[in-house]
Amino acid sequence: MRFRLTSILTLALITVFAQNPNMPSDFLRKEWHKERRQKLREKMPPNSVAVFFANAVRNRSNDVDYTYHQDPDFYYLTGYREPHAVLLIFKDKQKAPNGSLYDEIIFVQPRNPIMEMWTGRRLGNLGTKDQLGFEQAFNNTDFKDYNIDFSSFSQVLFFDFFNDVRDDARDKGDLYDLIEQFKNKANYPRKETLSVQREQPQNNLNTQVLTDIMDDLRGIKTPEELELLRKAVMISCIGQVEVMKAMKPGMSEREVQGIHEYVFKKYQAEDLGYPSIVGGGHNGCILHYIDNYKPALDPKELILMDLGAEYHGYTADITRTIPVGGKFSPEQKQIYDLVLAAQEEAMKICKPGTRFGELYEATARVINKGLAELKIIDKPTDRHLYYPHGCCHHIGLDVHDRGTYDVLQENMVITIEPGIYIQENTTKDPKWWGIAVRIEDDYLITKNGCEHLSSFAPRTTEAIEAMMMQPSPLDKFLLPELNKVTPGKN
Ligand code: GLY
Ligand code: MN
Ligand code: MN
């Protein structure tokens, strides 16, 4: 008994110390990624190999790169978050030179203490084995000499290249080099023969199949993914709620963006799923407005805020439109309620078996009728001027996530996001000009219906106005005016 208690205590201590204090502990587990590779393998054609490359490092200017973001398919299958790597997954077991059998192999960037001092820790091949659970993990510089006969496979599956990977670093084993090595080994047709090749495949290269397989896999979320998505959605909702409380006329679009993004960071969301859209007044009519430059918001205008926290790779996609002054004008409320009614019409049929197209048709029906009643349009087709986008997409590792866009199935996570955008001079009556409303929520498709994941963020005009009356902790966060502070004096 005593021995067992000691053992349990020791185990608990080891578990505590085994956790890396530099990292959050709720990333997807290596076993989860391994299982995803197995699911992919099951869907691959007989005697095939699938080849995936890490995302490119993209240069911003001079010696500064954009923040690195792993390719979502690569991340899904590996958990690896560094650049310059290639993954091969085989349908059948392959024989290693030492006689052992394997059905997956990864080549990753090598450890390099000097580079790591500048740009951060690397897993290296040993870390990839240990922390990501790969039995066959090598340095990317070894890929060149990796002996593989791609012509022996019935199909070589990969995503085609868009020629946007530059030979910047000229390092052996960098992404450019890995792609070149692969092209050589797989007899990839070079530019002059590429169009012929695409029309009439002459070899075993297949750039289509992986799209279908990855759409199937990624479109249906596992419980582990749902846990991360729920966090991303809740964090994004809290951002909307805190902005509702903090909103004051005269704030800038950028400041509003900053409040949302501060909340995201406060809850450890490391990234944004897409650049934040924060548009006051007419700027809300620009569907993907990301300039966010307007210096002072007018109390009479609406502000459209479409933001998604990305939590451990998974992103929310939520839009709220609120009155800067805290109260909707009668015209703003009429348009708002119409968009809300459109969203609710789609929510009623948001369940397994419904087609994506039916969701859109439900929103369009309501918006057509409503715009005609308000005399904003004469004929239904004119609606496209005011509601020019689709209403629904998957979310996950991408904001417009992979998935089949046919029929809703259990454990898909989708958005419903109707909107109306009335630009200047597009209606006879100017009272509508500059009103832009989008309401976007995230839903988990359940066995018999859907779960409204983003309901924490108020959605009706009454609930928004009530939330905007609440005090905000930021009411007391007063910063000095920039032109009234002097270096060295505080
Ligand atoms: N945030 C982009 C979209 O709503 O689809
Ligand atoms: Mn969306
Ligand atoms: Mn959105």
CSV table of C-alpha atoms and ligand atoms in Angstrom, one decimal:
chain,number,residue,atom,x,y,z
A,1,MET,CA,0.0,0.0,0.0
A,2,ARG,CA,2.7,2.4,1.0
A,3,PHE,CA,4.7,1.5,-2.1
A,4,ARG,CA,1.7,2.2,-4.3
A,5,LEU,CA,1.0,5.6,-2.7
A,6,THR,CA,4.7,6.6,-3.2
A,7,SER,CA,4.5,5.4,-6.8
A,8,ILE,CA,1.4,7.4,-7.5
A,9,LEU,CA,3.0,10.5,-6.0
A,10,THR,CA,6.1,10.0,-8.0
A,11,LEU,CA,4.1,9.6,-11.2
A,12,ALA,CA,2.1,12.8,-10.4
A,13,LEU,CA,5.3,14.7,-9.9
A,14,ILE,CA,6.9,13.4,-13.1
A,15,THR,CA,3.7,14.4,-14.9
A,16,VAL,CA,3.8,17.9,-13.5
A,17,PHE,CA,7.5,18.3,-14.3
A,18,ALA,CA,7.1,16.6,-17.7
A,19,GLN,CA,4.9,19.5,-18.8
A,20,ASN,CA,6.8,22.1,-20.7
A,21,PRO,CA,6.5,25.3,-18.8
A,22,ASN,CA,7.1,27.2,-22.0
A,23,MET,CA,4.0,25.8,-23.7
A,24,PRO,CA,0.3,25.5,-23.1
A,25,SER,CA,-0.7,22.0,-22.3
A,26,ASP,CA,-3.9,21.7,-24.4
A,27,PHE,CA,-2.5,21.2,-27.9
A,28,LEU,CA,-3.8,18.2,-29.8
A,29,ARG,CA,-2.0,15.1,-28.7
A,30,LYS,CA,0.5,13.3,-30.9
A,31,GLU,CA,-1.8,10.2,-30.8
A,32,TRP,CA,-4.5,12.3,-32.4
A,33,HIS,CA,-2.3,13.4,-35.3
A,34,LYS,CA,-1.2,9.8,-35.8
A,35,GLU,CA,-4.8,8.6,-35.9
A,36,ARG,CA,-5.5,11.2,-38.5
A,37,ARG,CA,-2.7,9.9,-40.7
A,38,GLN,CA,-4.2,6.4,-40.3
A,39,LYS,CA,-7.6,7.7,-41.4
A,40,LEU,CA,-6.0,9.3,-44.5
A,41,ARG,CA,-4.2,6.1,-45.2
A,42,GLU,CA,-7.5,4.2,-45.2
A,43,LYS,CA,-8.9,6.5,-47.8
A,44,MET,CA,-5.8,6.4,-50.1
A,45,PRO,CA,-5.9,4.4,-53.3
A,46,PRO,CA,-4.1,1.0,-53.4
A,47,ASN,CA,-0.3,1.2,-53.7
A,48,SER,CA,-0.2,5.0,-53.4
A,49,VAL,CA,2.0,7.5,-51.5
A,50,ALA,CA,0.9,10.9,-50.3
A,51,VAL,CA,3.4,13.8,-50.1
A,52,PHE,CA,2.8,16.9,-48.1
A,53,PHE,CA,5.0,20.0,-47.7
A,54,ALA,CA,5.2,22.4,-44.9
A,55,ASN,CA,4.1,26.0,-45.6
A,56,ALA,CA,6.5,28.5,-47.0
A,57,VAL,CA,8.2,31.2,-44.9
A,58,ARG,CA,7.1,34.4,-46.6
A,59,ASN,CA,9.2,37.5,-46.6
A,60,ARG,CA,7.7,40.8,-45.5
A,61,SER,CA,10.7,43.0,-46.2
A,62,ASN,CA,14.4,43.0,-45.9
A,63,ASP,CA,15.3,40.6,-43.1
A,64,VAL,CA,11.8,40.5,-41.6
A,65,ASP,CA,9.4,37.6,-42.5
A,66,TYR,CA,5.7,37.3,-41.9
A,67,THR,CA,4.9,35.4,-38.8
A,68,TYR,CA,5.1,31.7,-39.7
A,69,HIS,CA,1.9,29.8,-40.0
A,70,GLN,CA,1.9,26.1,-40.7
A,71,ASP,CA,0.0,24.7,-43.7
A,72,PRO,CA,-3.3,23.4,-42.1
A,73,ASP,CA,-3.2,20.0,-43.8
A,74,PHE,CA,0.4,19.5,-42.7
A,75,TYR,CA,-0.5,20.6,-39.1
A,76,TYR,CA,-3.6,18.3,-39.1
A,77,LEU,CA,-1.4,15.3,-40.0
A,78,THR,CA,1.7,16.0,-37.9
A,79,GLY,CA,1.3,18.7,-35.2
A,80,TYR,CA,4.6,20.1,-36.6
A,81,ARG,CA,4.6,23.9,-36.5
A,82,GLU,CA,8.0,24.7,-38.1
A,83,PRO,CA,8.8,25.3,-41.8
A,84,HIS,CA,11.0,23.3,-44.3
A,85,ALA,CA,9.6,19.9,-43.8
A,86,VAL,CA,8.1,17.1,-46.0
A,87,LEU,CA,5.9,14.2,-45.0
A,88,LEU,CA,5.3,11.0,-46.9
A,89,ILE,CA,2.4,8.7,-46.0
A,90,PHE,CA,2.3,5.3,-47.7
A,91,LYS,CA,-0.7,3.1,-48.2
A,92,ASP,CA,1.3,0.0,-47.6
A,93,LYS,CA,4.3,-0.8,-45.5
A,94,GLN,CA,7.7,0.0,-47.0
A,95,LYS,CA,11.0,-1.7,-46.1
A,96,ALA,CA,13.8,0.4,-44.6
A,97,PRO,CA,17.5,-0.4,-45.4
A,98,ASN,CA,17.8,-2.2,-42.1
A,99,GLY,CA,14.8,-4.4,-42.9
A,100,SER,CA,12.3,-2.7,-40.6
A,101,LEU,CA,8.8,-1.8,-42.0
A,102,TYR,CA,7.3,1.7,-41.9
A,103,ASP,CA,4.4,3.5,-43.5
A,104,GLU,CA,5.2,7.1,-42.9
A,105,ILE,CA,8.3,9.2,-42.8
A,106,ILE,CA,9.0,12.9,-42.1
A,107,PHE,CA,12.0,15.1,-42.9
A,108,VAL,CA,12.3,18.2,-40.7
A,109,GLN,CA,14.6,21.1,-40.2
A,110,PRO,CA,17.7,20.2,-38.2
A,111,ARG,CA,18.6,21.5,-34.8
A,112,ASN,CA,20.9,24.5,-35.0
A,113,PRO,CA,21.9,26.2,-31.7
A,114,ILE,CA,23.0,29.4,-33.4
A,115,MET,CA,19.9,29.8,-35.5
A,116,GLU,CA,17.7,28.7,-32.5
A,117,MET,CA,19.2,31.6,-30.5
A,118,TRP,CA,17.9,34.0,-33.1
A,119,THR,CA,14.7,32.5,-34.3
A,120,GLY,CA,13.5,30.1,-31.7
A,121,ARG,CA,13.6,26.5,-30.6
A,122,ARG,CA,13.4,23.6,-33.1
A,123,LEU,CA,12.2,20.1,-32.5
A,124,GLY,CA,14.8,18.5,-34.8
A,125,ASN,CA,14.4,14.9,-35.9
A,126,LEU,CA,14.7,13.5,-32.3
A,127,GLY,CA,12.1,15.9,-30.9
A,128,THR,CA,9.9,15.0,-33.8
A,129,LYS,CA,10.2,11.4,-32.8
A,130,ASP,CA,9.7,12.0,-29.2
A,131,GLN,CA,7.1,14.8,-29.1
A,132,LEU,CA,5.2,14.1,-32.3
A,133,GLY,CA,5.4,10.3,-32.2
A,134,PHE,CA,7.1,9.6,-35.6
A,135,GLU,CA,9.2,6.5,-35.7
A,136,GLN,CA,10.9,7.6,-39.0
A,137,ALA,CA,12.0,11.2,-38.6
A,138,PHE,CA,15.1,12.6,-40.3
A,139,ASN,CA,16.7,15.9,-41.1
A,140,ASN,CA,15.4,17.6,-44.2
A,141,THR,CA,19.0,17.5,-45.6
A,142,ASP,CA,18.6,13.7,-45.8
A,143,PHE,CA,15.7,13.9,-48.2
A,144,LYS,CA,18.0,14.2,-51.2
A,145,ASP,CA,19.6,10.8,-50.5
A,146,TYR,CA,16.4,9.1,-49.4
A,147,ASN,CA,16.0,6.2,-51.8
A,148,ILE,CA,12.5,6.1,-53.1
A,149,ASP,CA,11.2,5.0,-56.5
A,150,PHE,CA,8.1,7.1,-57.1
A,151,SER,CA,7.5,5.2,-60.4
A,152,SER,CA,6.8,2.0,-58.4
A,153,PHE,CA,3.6,3.5,-56.9
A,154,SER,CA,0.3,3.3,-58.8
A,155,GLN,CA,-0.3,6.9,-57.7
A,156,VAL,CA,1.7,9.7,-56.1
A,157,LEU,CA,-0.7,12.1,-54.4
A,158,PHE,CA,0.2,15.7,-53.7
A,159,PHE,CA,-1.1,19.3,-54.0
A,160,ASP,CA,0.3,21.0,-57.1
A,161,PHE,CA,2.8,23.8,-56.6
A,162,PHE,CA,2.0,27.4,-57.3
A,163,ASN,CA,5.6,28.5,-57.9
A,164,ASP,CA,5.5,31.0,-55.0
A,165,VAL,CA,8.3,29.3,-53.1
A,166,ARG,CA,11.5,31.3,-53.7
A,167,ASP,CA,15.0,30.0,-53.5
A,168,ASP,CA,15.9,32.6,-50.8
A,169,ALA,CA,18.0,30.9,-48.3
A,170,ARG,CA,19.7,28.4,-50.7
A,171,ASP,CA,20.0,26.0,-47.7
A,172,LYS,CA,20.2,22.3,-48.4
A,173,GLY,CA,16.9,20.9,-47.2
A,174,ASP,CA,14.9,24.1,-47.2
A,175,LEU,CA,11.4,24.0,-48.7
A,176,TYR,CA,12.6,25.1,-52.1
A,177,ASP,CA,15.1,22.3,-52.1
A,178,LEU,CA,12.7,19.7,-50.8
A,179,ILE,CA,10.2,20.6,-53.6
A,180,GLU,CA,13.0,20.4,-56.2
A,181,GLN,CA,14.1,17.0,-54.9
A,182,PHE,CA,10.6,15.7,-55.0
A,183,LYS,CA,10.1,17.0,-58.6
A,184,ASN,CA,13.2,15.2,-59.7
A,185,LYS,CA,12.5,12.0,-57.9
A,186,ALA,CA,8.8,11.9,-59.0
A,187,ASN,CA,9.5,12.9,-62.6
A,188,TYR,CA,7.3,16.0,-62.2
A,189,PRO,CA,6.7,17.6,-65.6
A,190,ARG,CA,8.5,20.9,-66.0
A,191,LYS,CA,6.8,24.0,-67.3
A,192,GLU,CA,6.8,23.2,-71.0
A,193,THR,CA,4.9,19.9,-70.6
A,194,LEU,CA,2.7,20.9,-67.7
A,195,SER,CA,-0.4,21.9,-69.6
A,196,VAL,CA,-0.3,18.7,-71.7
A,197,GLN,CA,0.2,16.7,-68.5
A,198,ARG,CA,-2.8,18.2,-66.8
A,199,GLU,CA,-5.1,17.4,-69.6
A,200,GLN,CA,-3.7,14.0,-70.3
A,201,PRO,CA,-1.9,12.5,-67.3
A,202,GLN,CA,1.0,10.5,-68.6
A,203,ASN,CA,2.3,9.3,-65.4
A,204,ASN,CA,1.2,8.4,-61.9
A,205,LEU,CA,1.1,11.9,-60.4
A,206,ASN,CA,-2.2,12.9,-59.0
A,207,THR,CA,-2.9,16.4,-57.7
A,208,GLN,CA,-6.7,16.0,-57.2
A,209,VAL,CA,-7.3,13.0,-54.9
A,210,LEU,CA,-5.9,14.6,-51.8
A,211,THR,CA,-8.3,17.5,-52.0
A,212,ASP,CA,-11.3,15.1,-51.7
A,213,ILE,CA,-9.7,13.0,-49.0
A,214,MET,CA,-8.7,16.0,-46.9
A,215,ASP,CA,-12.1,17.6,-47.4
A,216,ASP,CA,-13.8,14.5,-46.1
A,217,LEU,CA,-11.5,14.2,-43.1
A,218,ARG,CA,-11.3,17.9,-42.0
A,219,GLY,CA,-15.0,18.6,-42.6
A,220,ILE,CA,-16.1,16.3,-39.8
A,221,LYS,CA,-14.7,17.5,-36.4
A,222,THR,CA,-13.5,15.1,-33.8
A,223,PRO,CA,-14.2,15.7,-30.0
A,224,GLU,CA,-10.6,17.0,-29.6
A,225,GLU,CA,-11.0,19.5,-32.4
A,226,LEU,CA,-14.4,20.6,-31.0
A,227,GLU,CA,-12.8,21.3,-27.7
A,228,LEU,CA,-10.4,23.8,-29.3
A,229,LEU,CA,-13.1,25.2,-31.6
A,230,ARG,CA,-15.3,25.9,-28.6
A,231,LYS,CA,-12.5,27.8,-26.9
A,232,ALA,CA,-11.8,29.8,-30.0
A,233,VAL,CA,-15.5,30.7,-30.4
A,234,MET,CA,-16.0,31.5,-26.7
A,235,ILE,CA,-12.9,33.8,-26.6
A,236,SER,CA,-14.2,35.6,-29.7
A,237,CYS,CA,-17.6,36.0,-28.1
A,238,ILE,CA,-16.0,37.5,-25.0
A,239,GLY,CA,-14.1,39.9,-27.3
A,240,GLN,CA,-17.5,41.1,-28.8
A,241,VAL,CA,-19.0,41.4,-25.3
A,242,GLU,CA,-16.1,43.5,-23.9
A,243,VAL,CA,-16.2,45.8,-27.0
A,244,MET,CA,-20.0,46.3,-26.5
A,245,LYS,CA,-19.3,47.4,-23.0
A,246,ALA,CA,-16.3,49.5,-23.8
A,247,MET,CA,-17.6,51.2,-27.0
A,248,LYS,CA,-17.6,55.0,-27.0
A,249,PRO,CA,-18.1,57.5,-29.8
A,250,GLY,CA,-14.8,58.9,-30.8
A,251,MET,CA,-13.0,55.6,-30.5
A,252,SER,CA,-11.0,54.6,-33.6
A,253,GLU,CA,-11.6,51.5,-35.6
A,254,ARG,CA,-8.1,50.4,-34.7
A,255,GLU,CA,-8.8,50.8,-30.9
A,256,VAL,CA,-11.9,48.6,-31.3
A,257,GLN,CA,-9.8,46.0,-33.1
A,258,GLY,CA,-7.2,46.2,-30.3
A,259,ILE,CA,-9.7,45.5,-27.6
A,260,HIS,CA,-10.9,42.4,-29.4
A,261,GLU,CA,-7.4,41.2,-30.0
A,262,TYR,CA,-6.3,42.0,-26.5
A,263,VAL,CA,-9.0,39.7,-25.2
A,264,PHE,CA,-7.9,37.0,-27.7
A,265,LYS,CA,-4.3,37.2,-26.4
A,266,LYS,CA,-5.5,37.3,-22.7
A,267,TYR,CA,-7.0,33.9,-23.3
A,268,GLN,CA,-3.9,32.5,-25.0
A,269,ALA,CA,-5.2,32.6,-28.6
A,270,GLU,CA,-2.0,32.8,-30.5
A,271,ASP,CA,-3.3,34.1,-33.7
A,272,LEU,CA,-6.2,35.5,-35.7
A,273,GLY,CA,-8.0,33.2,-38.2
A,274,TYR,CA,-8.0,36.1,-40.6
A,275,PRO,CA,-7.3,39.9,-40.5
A,276,SER,CA,-9.8,41.6,-38.2
A,277,ILE,CA,-12.6,43.4,-40.1
A,278,VAL,CA,-13.7,46.5,-38.1
A,279,GLY,CA,-15.7,48.9,-40.2
A,280,GLY,CA,-17.6,52.0,-39.0
A,281,GLY,CA,-20.4,53.4,-41.1
A,282,HIS,CA,-19.8,53.1,-44.8
A,283,ASN,CA,-16.7,51.1,-44.2
A,284,GLY,CA,-19.0,48.2,-43.1
A,285,CYS,CA,-20.1,48.0,-46.8
A,286,ILE,CA,-16.6,46.7,-47.7
A,287,LEU,CA,-17.1,43.0,-47.1
A,288,HIS,CA,-13.5,42.3,-46.1
A,289,TYR,CA,-12.5,45.8,-44.9
A,290,ILE,CA,-9.2,45.4,-43.0
A,291,ASP,CA,-7.8,48.9,-43.2
A,292,ASN,CA,-9.4,49.8,-39.9
A,293,TYR,CA,-8.0,53.4,-40.3
A,294,LYS,CA,-11.0,55.5,-39.3
A,295,PRO,CA,-9.8,57.7,-36.4
A,296,ALA,CA,-13.1,58.6,-34.8
A,297,LEU,CA,-16.3,56.7,-34.9
A,298,ASP,CA,-19.5,58.7,-35.1
A,299,PRO,CA,-22.3,58.0,-32.5
A,300,LYS,CA,-24.9,57.8,-35.3
A,301,GLU,CA,-23.2,55.1,-37.2
A,302,LEU,CA,-23.1,51.3,-36.9
A,303,ILE,CA,-19.8,49.4,-36.6
A,304,LEU,CA,-19.5,46.0,-38.2
A,305,MET,CA,-16.9,43.8,-36.4
A,306,ASP,CA,-16.0,40.4,-38.0
A,307,LEU,CA,-13.2,38.8,-36.0
A,308,GLY,CA,-12.0,35.3,-35.1
A,309,ALA,CA,-9.5,34.2,-32.5
A,310,GLU,CA,-7.3,31.3,-33.6
A,311,TYR,CA,-6.7,29.0,-30.7
A,312,HIS,CA,-4.1,26.3,-31.2
A,313,GLY,CA,-4.8,26.4,-34.9
A,314,TYR,CA,-8.6,26.5,-34.8
A,315,THR,CA,-10.5,29.6,-35.7
A,316,ALA,CA,-13.8,31.1,-34.9
A,317,ASP,CA,-15.6,33.5,-37.3
A,318,ILE,CA,-18.1,35.8,-35.6
A,319,THR,CA,-19.6,39.1,-36.7
A,320,ARG,CA,-21.5,41.5,-34.6
A,321,THR,CA,-22.9,44.9,-35.8
A,322,ILE,CA,-23.6,47.4,-33.1
A,323,PRO,CA,-24.5,51.1,-32.8
A,324,VAL,CA,-21.5,53.2,-31.8
A,325,GLY,CA,-23.8,55.5,-29.7
A,326,GLY,CA,-25.4,52.5,-27.9
A,327,LYS,CA,-28.9,52.8,-29.6
A,328,PHE,CA,-30.0,51.6,-33.0
A,329,SER,CA,-31.8,54.3,-35.1
A,330,PRO,CA,-35.2,53.1,-36.5
A,331,GLU,CA,-33.7,52.5,-40.0
A,332,GLN,CA,-30.7,50.7,-38.5
A,333,LYS,CA,-33.0,48.5,-36.5
A,334,GLN,CA,-35.2,47.7,-39.5
A,335,ILE,CA,-32.2,46.5,-41.5
A,336,TYR,CA,-30.7,44.7,-38.5
A,337,ASP,CA,-33.9,42.9,-37.7
A,338,LEU,CA,-34.2,41.8,-41.3
A,339,VAL,CA,-30.7,40.3,-41.3
A,340,LEU,CA,-31.5,38.6,-37.9
A,341,ALA,CA,-34.7,37.1,-39.3
A,342,ALA,CA,-32.7,35.8,-42.3
A,343,GLN,CA,-30.2,34.1,-40.0
A,344,GLU,CA,-33.0,32.6,-37.9
A,345,GLU,CA,-34.7,31.2,-40.9
A,346,ALA,CA,-31.5,29.4,-41.8
A,347,MET,CA,-31.0,28.3,-38.2
A,348,LYS,CA,-34.4,26.5,-38.3
A,349,ILE,CA,-33.2,24.1,-41.0
A,350,CYS,CA,-29.6,23.8,-39.7
A,351,LYS,CA,-29.4,20.0,-39.2
A,352,PRO,CA,-28.1,16.9,-40.8
A,353,GLY,CA,-29.5,16.3,-44.3
A,354,THR,CA,-30.0,20.0,-45.2
A,355,ARG,CA,-28.0,21.1,-48.2
A,356,PHE,CA,-25.7,24.1,-47.9
A,357,GLY,CA,-27.6,25.7,-50.8
A,358,GLU,CA,-30.9,25.4,-48.8
A,359,LEU,CA,-29.4,27.5,-46.0
A,360,TYR,CA,-28.5,30.2,-48.5
A,361,GLU,CA,-31.9,30.1,-50.1
A,362,ALA,CA,-33.6,30.5,-46.7
A,363,THR,CA,-31.6,33.7,-45.9
A,364,ALA,CA,-32.2,35.1,-49.4
A,365,ARG,CA,-35.9,34.5,-49.3
A,366,VAL,CA,-36.2,36.6,-46.1
A,367,ILE,CA,-33.9,39.3,-47.4
A,368,ASN,CA,-35.7,39.6,-50.7
A,369,LYS,CA,-39.1,40.0,-49.2
A,370,GLY,CA,-37.9,42.4,-46.5
A,371,LEU,CA,-36.0,44.7,-48.9
A,372,ALA,CA,-39.0,44.8,-51.2
A,373,GLU,CA,-41.3,45.7,-48.3
A,374,LEU,CA,-38.9,48.5,-47.3
A,375,LYS,CA,-39.0,49.6,-51.0
A,376,ILE,CA,-35.2,49.3,-51.2
A,377,ILE,CA,-35.5,46.9,-54.2
A,378,ASP,CA,-38.2,46.5,-56.9
A,379,LYS,CA,-37.2,43.1,-58.2
A,380,PRO,CA,-35.7,40.2,-56.3
A,381,THR,CA,-32.6,40.0,-58.4
A,382,ASP,CA,-31.6,43.5,-57.1
A,383,ARG,CA,-31.0,41.9,-53.7
A,384,HIS,CA,-27.6,40.8,-55.0
A,385,LEU,CA,-26.5,44.4,-54.8
A,386,TYR,CA,-27.2,44.5,-51.1
A,387,TYR,CA,-26.5,40.8,-50.2
A,388,PRO,CA,-23.7,39.8,-52.5
A,389,HIS,CA,-22.1,36.9,-50.6
A,390,GLY,CA,-22.8,33.3,-49.6
A,391,CYS,CA,-24.1,32.6,-46.1
A,392,CYS,CA,-22.3,29.6,-44.8
A,393,HIS,CA,-19.0,27.8,-44.7
A,394,HIS,CA,-17.1,25.3,-42.5
A,395,ILE,CA,-14.7,26.7,-39.9
A,396,GLY,CA,-11.7,24.8,-38.4
A,397,LEU,CA,-8.0,25.1,-39.1
A,398,ASP,CA,-9.0,27.5,-41.9
A,399,VAL,CA,-11.6,30.1,-41.5
A,400,HIS,CA,-13.1,29.0,-44.8
A,401,ASP,CA,-12.3,25.4,-43.9
A,402,ARG,CA,-12.1,22.3,-45.9
A,403,GLY,CA,-15.2,20.1,-46.0
A,404,THR,CA,-17.7,18.8,-48.4
A,405,TYR,CA,-20.1,21.6,-49.3
A,406,ASP,CA,-23.0,19.4,-50.1
A,407,VAL,CA,-25.2,18.1,-47.2
A,408,LEU,CA,-24.8,19.0,-43.5
A,409,GLN,CA,-23.6,16.1,-41.4
A,410,GLU,CA,-23.2,15.6,-37.7
A,411,ASN,CA,-20.0,17.2,-36.2
A,412,MET,CA,-19.5,19.7,-39.0
A,413,VAL,CA,-19.0,23.2,-37.7
A,414,ILE,CA,-20.3,26.0,-39.9
A,415,THR,CA,-21.2,29.7,-40.0
A,416,ILE,CA,-24.5,31.3,-40.9
A,417,GLU,CA,-23.8,34.9,-41.9
A,418,PRO,CA,-26.4,36.9,-43.8
A,419,GLY,CA,-25.8,40.6,-44.4
A,420,ILE,CA,-27.2,43.7,-46.0
A,421,TYR,CA,-24.9,46.5,-47.2
A,422,ILE,CA,-26.4,49.7,-48.5
A,423,GLN,CA,-23.8,51.9,-50.2
A,424,GLU,CA,-24.3,55.6,-50.9
A,425,ASN,CA,-26.5,56.4,-53.9
A,426,THR,CA,-27.8,52.9,-54.4
A,427,THR,CA,-31.3,53.7,-53.1
A,428,LYS,CA,-33.5,56.6,-53.8
A,429,ASP,CA,-34.0,57.4,-50.1
A,430,PRO,CA,-30.7,58.5,-48.5
A,431,LYS,CA,-31.9,57.5,-45.0
A,432,TRP,CA,-30.6,54.0,-45.8
A,433,TRP,CA,-27.1,55.0,-47.0
A,434,GLY,CA,-24.2,53.7,-45.0
A,435,ILE,CA,-26.2,51.1,-43.1
A,436,ALA,CA,-24.2,47.8,-43.2
A,437,VAL,CA,-25.2,44.8,-41.1
A,438,ARG,CA,-23.7,41.4,-41.0
A,439,ILE,CA,-24.6,38.9,-38.2
A,440,GLU,CA,-22.4,35.8,-38.2
A,441,ASP,CA,-22.6,32.9,-35.8
A,442,ASP,CA,-20.9,29.5,-35.5
A,443,TYR,CA,-22.9,26.2,-35.2
A,444,LEU,CA,-22.1,22.6,-34.5
A,445,ILE,CA,-24.3,20.2,-36.4
A,446,THR,CA,-25.6,17.7,-33.9
A,447,LYS,CA,-27.5,14.4,-34.4
A,448,ASN,CA,-30.9,16.1,-34.9
A,449,GLY,CA,-30.2,19.8,-35.2
A,450,CYS,CA,-27.5,22.3,-34.3
A,451,GLU,CA,-25.8,23.8,-31.3
A,452,HIS,CA,-25.4,27.6,-31.4
A,453,LEU,CA,-21.8,27.8,-30.3
A,454,SER,CA,-21.5,31.6,-30.3
A,455,SER,CA,-24.7,32.5,-28.5
A,456,PHE,CA,-22.7,34.1,-25.6
A,457,ALA,CA,-22.3,37.3,-27.8
A,458,PRO,CA,-25.7,39.2,-27.7
A,459,ARG,CA,-27.4,39.2,-31.0
A,460,THR,CA,-30.8,41.0,-30.8
A,461,THR,CA,-30.9,44.8,-30.9
A,462,GLU,CA,-32.4,44.8,-27.3
A,463,ALA,CA,-29.7,42.5,-25.9
A,464,ILE,CA,-26.9,44.5,-27.6
A,465,GLU,CA,-28.3,47.8,-26.3
A,466,ALA,CA,-28.5,46.3,-22.8
A,467,MET,CA,-25.0,45.0,-23.0
A,468,MET,CA,-23.7,48.4,-24.2
A,469,MET,CA,-25.1,50.0,-21.0
A,470,GLN,CA,-22.9,47.8,-18.8
A,471,PRO,CA,-19.7,49.3,-17.3
A,472,SER,CA,-16.4,48.3,-18.8
A,473,PRO,CA,-13.1,47.7,-17.1
A,474,LEU,CA,-11.7,49.9,-19.8
A,475,ASP,CA,-13.7,52.9,-18.6
A,476,LYS,CA,-10.9,53.4,-16.1
A,477,PHE,CA,-8.0,52.5,-18.5
A,478,LEU,CA,-7.1,56.1,-19.4
A,479,LEU,CA,-3.9,56.7,-21.3
A,480,PRO,CA,-2.1,60.0,-21.7
A,481,GLU,CA,-2.6,62.0,-24.9
A,482,LEU,CA,0.3,61.4,-27.1
A,483,ASN,CA,1.1,65.1,-27.7
A,484,LYS,CA,1.1,65.8,-24.0
A,485,VAL,CA,3.8,63.4,-23.0
A,486,THR,CA,7.5,64.2,-23.2
A,487,PRO,CA,10.4,61.7,-23.2
A,488,GLY,CA,11.9,61.3,-19.7
A,489,LYS,CA,9.1,63.0,-17.8
A,490,ASN,CA,6.3,60.9,-16.2
B,1,GLY,N1,-14.5,36.5,-41.9
B,1,GLY,C1,-14.7,36.1,-43.2
B,1,GLY,C2,-16.0,35.5,-43.4
B,1,GLY,O1,-16.9,35.8,-42.7
B,1,GLY,O2,-16.2,34.6,-44.2
B,2,MN,MN,-17.6,33.7,-42.4
B,3,MN,MN,-16.6,36.5,-40.8
